[in-house]
């Protein structure tokens, strides 16, 4: 690591906490986000550059919260900063980041979709509020795309399924230099799988600029993958069945590569608590590659969940998921995090970097971001038990350990700083 990686961090403020990372810290820095003793869940993380991130989550009894984290390695100039911000009632939050390090936060509040933007700390403002409709029995996971192109650095898109279980649809919003357009319903994308549609918004190469593409699950007549494209002249194409060689039909994640798209999917769910997680790739020149089974055999039944996939600027693919293991009586036995990286055509298993998180208190909802240097940042929720008493569920985050690159023989220390004022300190 060189000093320029931390030169943009804000100067050290007030209280400094020095700690040594836990086991496997030579690879990653992993710790729980500090906060009040309330249950937290459904985290989402965005990281614009090494050792900086904003994490958002649902907090029991107080709605949506964000946490800005800035980390500085000891021995380098600059400092760390940490700040918490409440955003009021809300559920299903997701966060992304633009190239100018403006963070985009989207969440559901009642029958509306709320979009906020800010610097990740105290300076947030509501950018859009969109009415989802009169009958909203359910809302799926929001998916955000933020432009990686400097010529379009103000662009962002989001997609979400919402509606009733007798007729939902995929909704879409677009951000340009003039702000957020109105929420629109994607025509004919009223998936028969409802909130299992899991719309994933990405882009394809338009004639002059990137244009939106949305992947989602549907029936045709069996479960399958479909997509719709925004046309250069405006409006959406009819849905296209994207035959993949094996059925989609459950949770999946999609990401753009220089040559096409990659997918990590759990596929159809059987009746037992077990399944497979598969990696698939589609390229412009070669079409679909053979699906790769990524499931790790650990217990009598293995059930991968919460697939997350990302591609870094160098073209490496990062795959991250949660896996539940059950005994022959279908009793939960283990909960583990798995992380693999494909560089070129070779997969490297880096799950040992997160071995300390193998715990019965892990929650299955995960988040993955790729920072500006091409390394993965993770967020998840975990409930620990102390003296036989379950503790509040906390949000954990994990960075690539840039500090270790110039560390000596001992474990690297890390500086964090609490923001002033600290919202959890009445003094």
Coordinates of N, CA, C and O in Angstrom, one line a residue, residues 268-336:
X268 N -33.7 -23.2 -8.4 CA -34.9 -23.6 -7.8 C -34.7 -24.2 -6.5 O -33.8 -25.0 -6.2
X269 N -35.6 -23.9 -5.5 CA -35.5 -24.4 -4.2 C -36.2 -25.8 -4.0 O -37.4 -25.9 -4.4
X270 N -35.6 -26.8 -3.5 CA -36.2 -28.1 -3.3 C -37.0 -28.0 -2.0 O -37.1 -27.0 -1.3
X271 N -37.6 -29.2 -1.6 CA -38.4 -29.2 -0.4 C -37.6 -29.3 0.9 O -38.0 -28.9 1.9
X272 N -36.3 -29.8 0.8 CA -35.5 -29.9 1.9 C -34.6 -28.7 2.0 O -34.5 -27.9 1.1
X273 N -34.0 -28.4 3.2 CA -33.2 -27.2 3.3 C -31.8 -27.5 2.7 O -30.8 -27.6 3.4
X274 N -31.8 -27.6 1.4 CA -30.5 -27.9 0.7 C -30.7 -27.4 -0.8 O -31.8 -27.2 -1.3
X275 N -29.5 -27.2 -1.4 CA -29.6 -26.6 -2.7 C -28.2 -26.6 -3.3 O -27.2 -27.0 -2.7
X276 N -28.1 -26.0 -4.5 CA -26.8 -25.8 -5.1 C -26.7 -24.3 -5.4 O -27.7 -23.6 -5.7
X277 N -25.5 -23.8 -5.4 CA -25.2 -22.4 -5.9 C -24.3 -22.6 -7.1 O -23.3 -23.3 -7.1
X278 N -24.7 -21.9 -8.2 CA -24.0 -22.1 -9.5 C -23.6 -20.7 -10.0 O -24.3 -19.7 -9.9
X279 N -22.4 -20.8 -10.7 CA -21.9 -19.6 -11.4 C -22.1 -19.8 -12.9 O -21.8 -20.9 -13.4
X280 N -22.6 -18.8 -13.6 CA -22.8 -18.9 -15.0 C -22.3 -17.6 -15.7 O -22.2 -16.5 -15.0
X281 N -21.9 -17.7 -16.9 CA -21.3 -16.6 -17.6 C -21.9 -16.6 -19.1 O -22.0 -17.6 -19.7
X282 N -22.3 -15.4 -19.5 CA -22.7 -15.2 -20.9 C -21.8 -14.2 -21.5 O -21.6 -13.1 -21.0
X283 N -21.2 -14.5 -22.7 CA -20.4 -13.5 -23.4 C -21.0 -13.2 -24.8 O -21.7 -14.0 -25.3
X284 N -20.6 -12.0 -25.3 CA -21.1 -11.6 -26.6 C -20.7 -12.6 -27.7 O -21.4 -12.8 -28.7
X285 N -19.5 -13.1 -27.6 CA -19.0 -14.0 -28.6 C -19.2 -15.5 -28.4 O -19.4 -16.2 -29.4
X286 N -19.2 -15.9 -27.2 CA -19.3 -17.3 -27.0 C -20.7 -17.8 -26.4 O -20.9 -19.0 -26.3
X287 N -21.6 -16.9 -26.1 CA -22.8 -17.3 -25.5 C -22.6 -17.8 -24.1 O -21.8 -17.3 -23.4
X288 N -23.4 -18.8 -23.7 CA -23.3 -19.3 -22.3 C -22.2 -20.3 -22.2 O -22.0 -21.2 -23.0
X289 N -21.5 -20.2 -21.1 CA -20.5 -21.2 -20.7 C -21.2 -22.2 -19.8 O -22.3 -22.0 -19.3
X290 N -20.6 -23.4 -19.6 CA -21.2 -24.4 -18.7 C -21.3 -23.8 -17.3 O -20.3 -23.1 -16.8
X291 N -22.4 -24.1 -16.6 CA -22.6 -23.6 -15.2 C -21.6 -24.4 -14.3 O -21.3 -25.6 -14.5
X292 N -21.0 -23.6 -13.3 CA -20.1 -24.2 -12.4 C -20.8 -24.3 -11.0 O -21.3 -23.3 -10.5
X293 N -20.8 -25.5 -10.5 CA -21.4 -25.7 -9.1 C -20.3 -25.2 -8.1 O -19.2 -25.8 -8.0
X294 N -20.7 -24.2 -7.3 CA -19.8 -23.6 -6.3 C -20.1 -24.1 -4.9 O -19.4 -23.7 -4.0
X295 N -21.1 -25.0 -4.7 CA -21.5 -25.5 -3.4 C -20.3 -26.2 -2.7 O -19.6 -27.0 -3.3
X296 N -20.2 -25.9 -1.4 CA -19.1 -26.5 -0.6 C -19.8 -27.6 0.2 O -20.7 -27.3 1.0
X297 N -19.4 -28.8 0.0 CA -20.0 -29.9 0.8 C -19.5 -30.0 2.2 O -18.3 -30.2 2.4
X298 N -20.3 -29.7 3.2 CA -19.9 -29.6 4.6 C -20.7 -30.5 5.5 O -20.2 -31.3 6.3
X299 N -22.1 -30.4 5.4 CA -23.0 -31.1 6.3 C -23.8 -32.1 5.5 O -23.7 -32.2 4.3
X300 N -24.7 -32.7 6.2 CA -25.6 -33.7 5.6 C -26.4 -33.0 4.5 O -26.6 -33.5 3.4
X301 N -27.0 -31.8 4.8 CA -27.6 -31.0 3.8 C -26.9 -29.6 3.8 O -26.6 -29.1 4.8
X302 N -26.6 -29.2 2.6 CA -26.0 -27.9 2.4 C -27.0 -27.0 1.6 O -27.5 -27.4 0.6
X303 N -27.2 -25.8 2.1 CA -28.2 -24.9 1.5 C -27.5 -23.5 1.3 O -27.6 -22.6 2.2
X304 N -27.0 -23.2 0.2 CA -26.4 -21.9 -0.1 C -27.5 -20.9 -0.3 O -28.6 -21.2 -0.9
X305 N -27.3 -19.6 0.2 CA -28.3 -18.6 0.1 C -27.6 -17.2 -0.2 O -26.4 -17.2 0.0
X306 N -28.3 -16.2 -0.5 CA -27.8 -14.9 -0.6 C -26.6 -14.7 -1.5 O -25.6 -14.2 -1.2
X307 N -26.7 -15.2 -2.8 CA -25.6 -15.1 -3.7 C -25.3 -13.6 -4.0 O -26.2 -12.8 -4.3
X308 N -24.0 -13.3 -4.1 CA -23.6 -11.9 -4.4 C -22.4 -12.1 -5.4 O -21.4 -12.8 -5.1
X309 N -22.3 -11.3 -6.5 CA -21.3 -11.4 -7.4 C -20.9 -10.0 -7.9 O -21.8 -9.1 -8.0
X310 N -19.6 -9.7 -8.0 CA -19.1 -8.4 -8.5 C -17.9 -8.6 -9.4 O -17.2 -9.6 -9.3
X311 N -17.6 -7.6 -10.2 CA -16.5 -7.7 -11.1 C -15.7 -6.4 -10.9 O -16.2 -5.3 -10.9
X312 N -14.3 -6.6 -10.7 CA -13.5 -5.4 -10.5 C -12.9 -4.9 -11.8 O -13.1 -5.5 -12.8
X313 N -12.3 -3.7 -11.7 CA -11.8 -3.1 -13.0 C -10.8 -3.9 -13.8 O -10.7 -3.8 -15.0
X314 N -10.2 -4.8 -13.1 CA -9.2 -5.7 -13.8 C -9.9 -7.0 -14.4 O -9.2 -7.8 -15.0
X315 N -11.2 -7.1 -14.2 CA -11.9 -8.2 -14.8 C -12.1 -9.4 -13.9 O -12.6 -10.4 -14.2
X316 N -11.5 -9.4 -12.6 CA -11.7 -10.5 -11.7 C -13.1 -10.5 -11.2 O -13.7 -9.5 -11.0
X317 N -13.6 -11.7 -11.0 CA -14.9 -12.0 -10.5 C -14.9 -12.3 -9.1 O -14.1 -13.2 -8.7
X318 N -15.7 -11.7 -8.2 CA -15.8 -11.9 -6.8 C -17.1 -12.6 -6.5 O -18.2 -12.0 -6.8
X319 N -17.1 -13.8 -5.9 CA -18.4 -14.5 -5.6 C -18.4 -14.7 -4.1 O -17.5 -15.2 -3.5
X320 N -19.6 -14.4 -3.5 CA -19.7 -14.3 -2.0 C -21.1 -14.9 -1.7 O -22.1 -14.5 -2.3
X321 N -21.2 -15.8 -0.8 CA -22.5 -16.3 -0.4 C -22.5 -16.9 1.1 O -21.4 -17.1 1.7
X322 N -23.7 -17.1 1.6 CA -23.9 -17.7 2.9 C -24.4 -19.1 2.7 O -25.1 -19.5 1.7
X323 N -24.0 -20.0 3.6 CA -24.4 -21.4 3.4 C -24.8 -22.0 4.8 O -24.0 -22.0 5.7
X324 N -26.0 -22.5 4.8 CA -26.6 -23.2 6.0 C -26.4 -24.7 5.8 O -26.7 -25.3 4.8
X325 N -25.8 -25.3 6.9 CA -25.7 -26.7 6.9 C -26.7 -27.3 7.9 O -26.8 -26.8 9.0
X326 N -27.3 -28.4 7.6 CA -28.3 -29.1 8.5 C -27.9 -30.6 8.7 O -27.2 -31.2 7.8
X327 N -28.3 -31.1 9.8 CA -28.1 -32.5 10.1 C -29.2 -33.4 9.4 O -30.1 -32.8 8.8
X328 N -29.1 -34.7 9.5 CA -30.1 -35.5 8.9 C -31.5 -35.3 9.3 O -32.5 -35.6 8.6
X329 N -31.7 -34.7 10.5 CA -33.0 -34.4 11.0 C -33.5 -33.0 10.6 O -34.5 -32.5 11.1
X330 N -32.7 -32.4 9.7 CA -33.1 -31.0 9.2 C -32.9 -29.9 10.2 O -33.4 -28.8 10.1
X331 N -32.1 -30.2 11.3 CA -31.8 -29.2 12.3 C -30.6 -28.4 11.8 O -29.6 -29.0 11.4
X332 N -30.7 -27.0 11.9 CA -29.5 -26.2 11.5 C -28.3 -26.6 12.3 O -28.3 -26.8 13.5
X333 N -27.2 -26.7 11.6 CA -25.9 -27.2 12.2 C -24.8 -26.2 12.1 O -24.1 -25.9 13.1
X334 N -24.6 -25.6 10.9 CA -23.6 -24.6 10.7 C -24.1 -23.5 9.8 O -25.0 -23.7 9.0
X335 N -23.5 -22.3 10.0 CA -23.7 -21.2 9.1 C -22.4 -20.6 8.8 O -21.6 -20.3 9.7
X336 N -22.1 -20.5 7.5 CA -20.7 -20.1 7.1 C -20.8 -19.1 5.9 O -21.8 -19.1 5.2

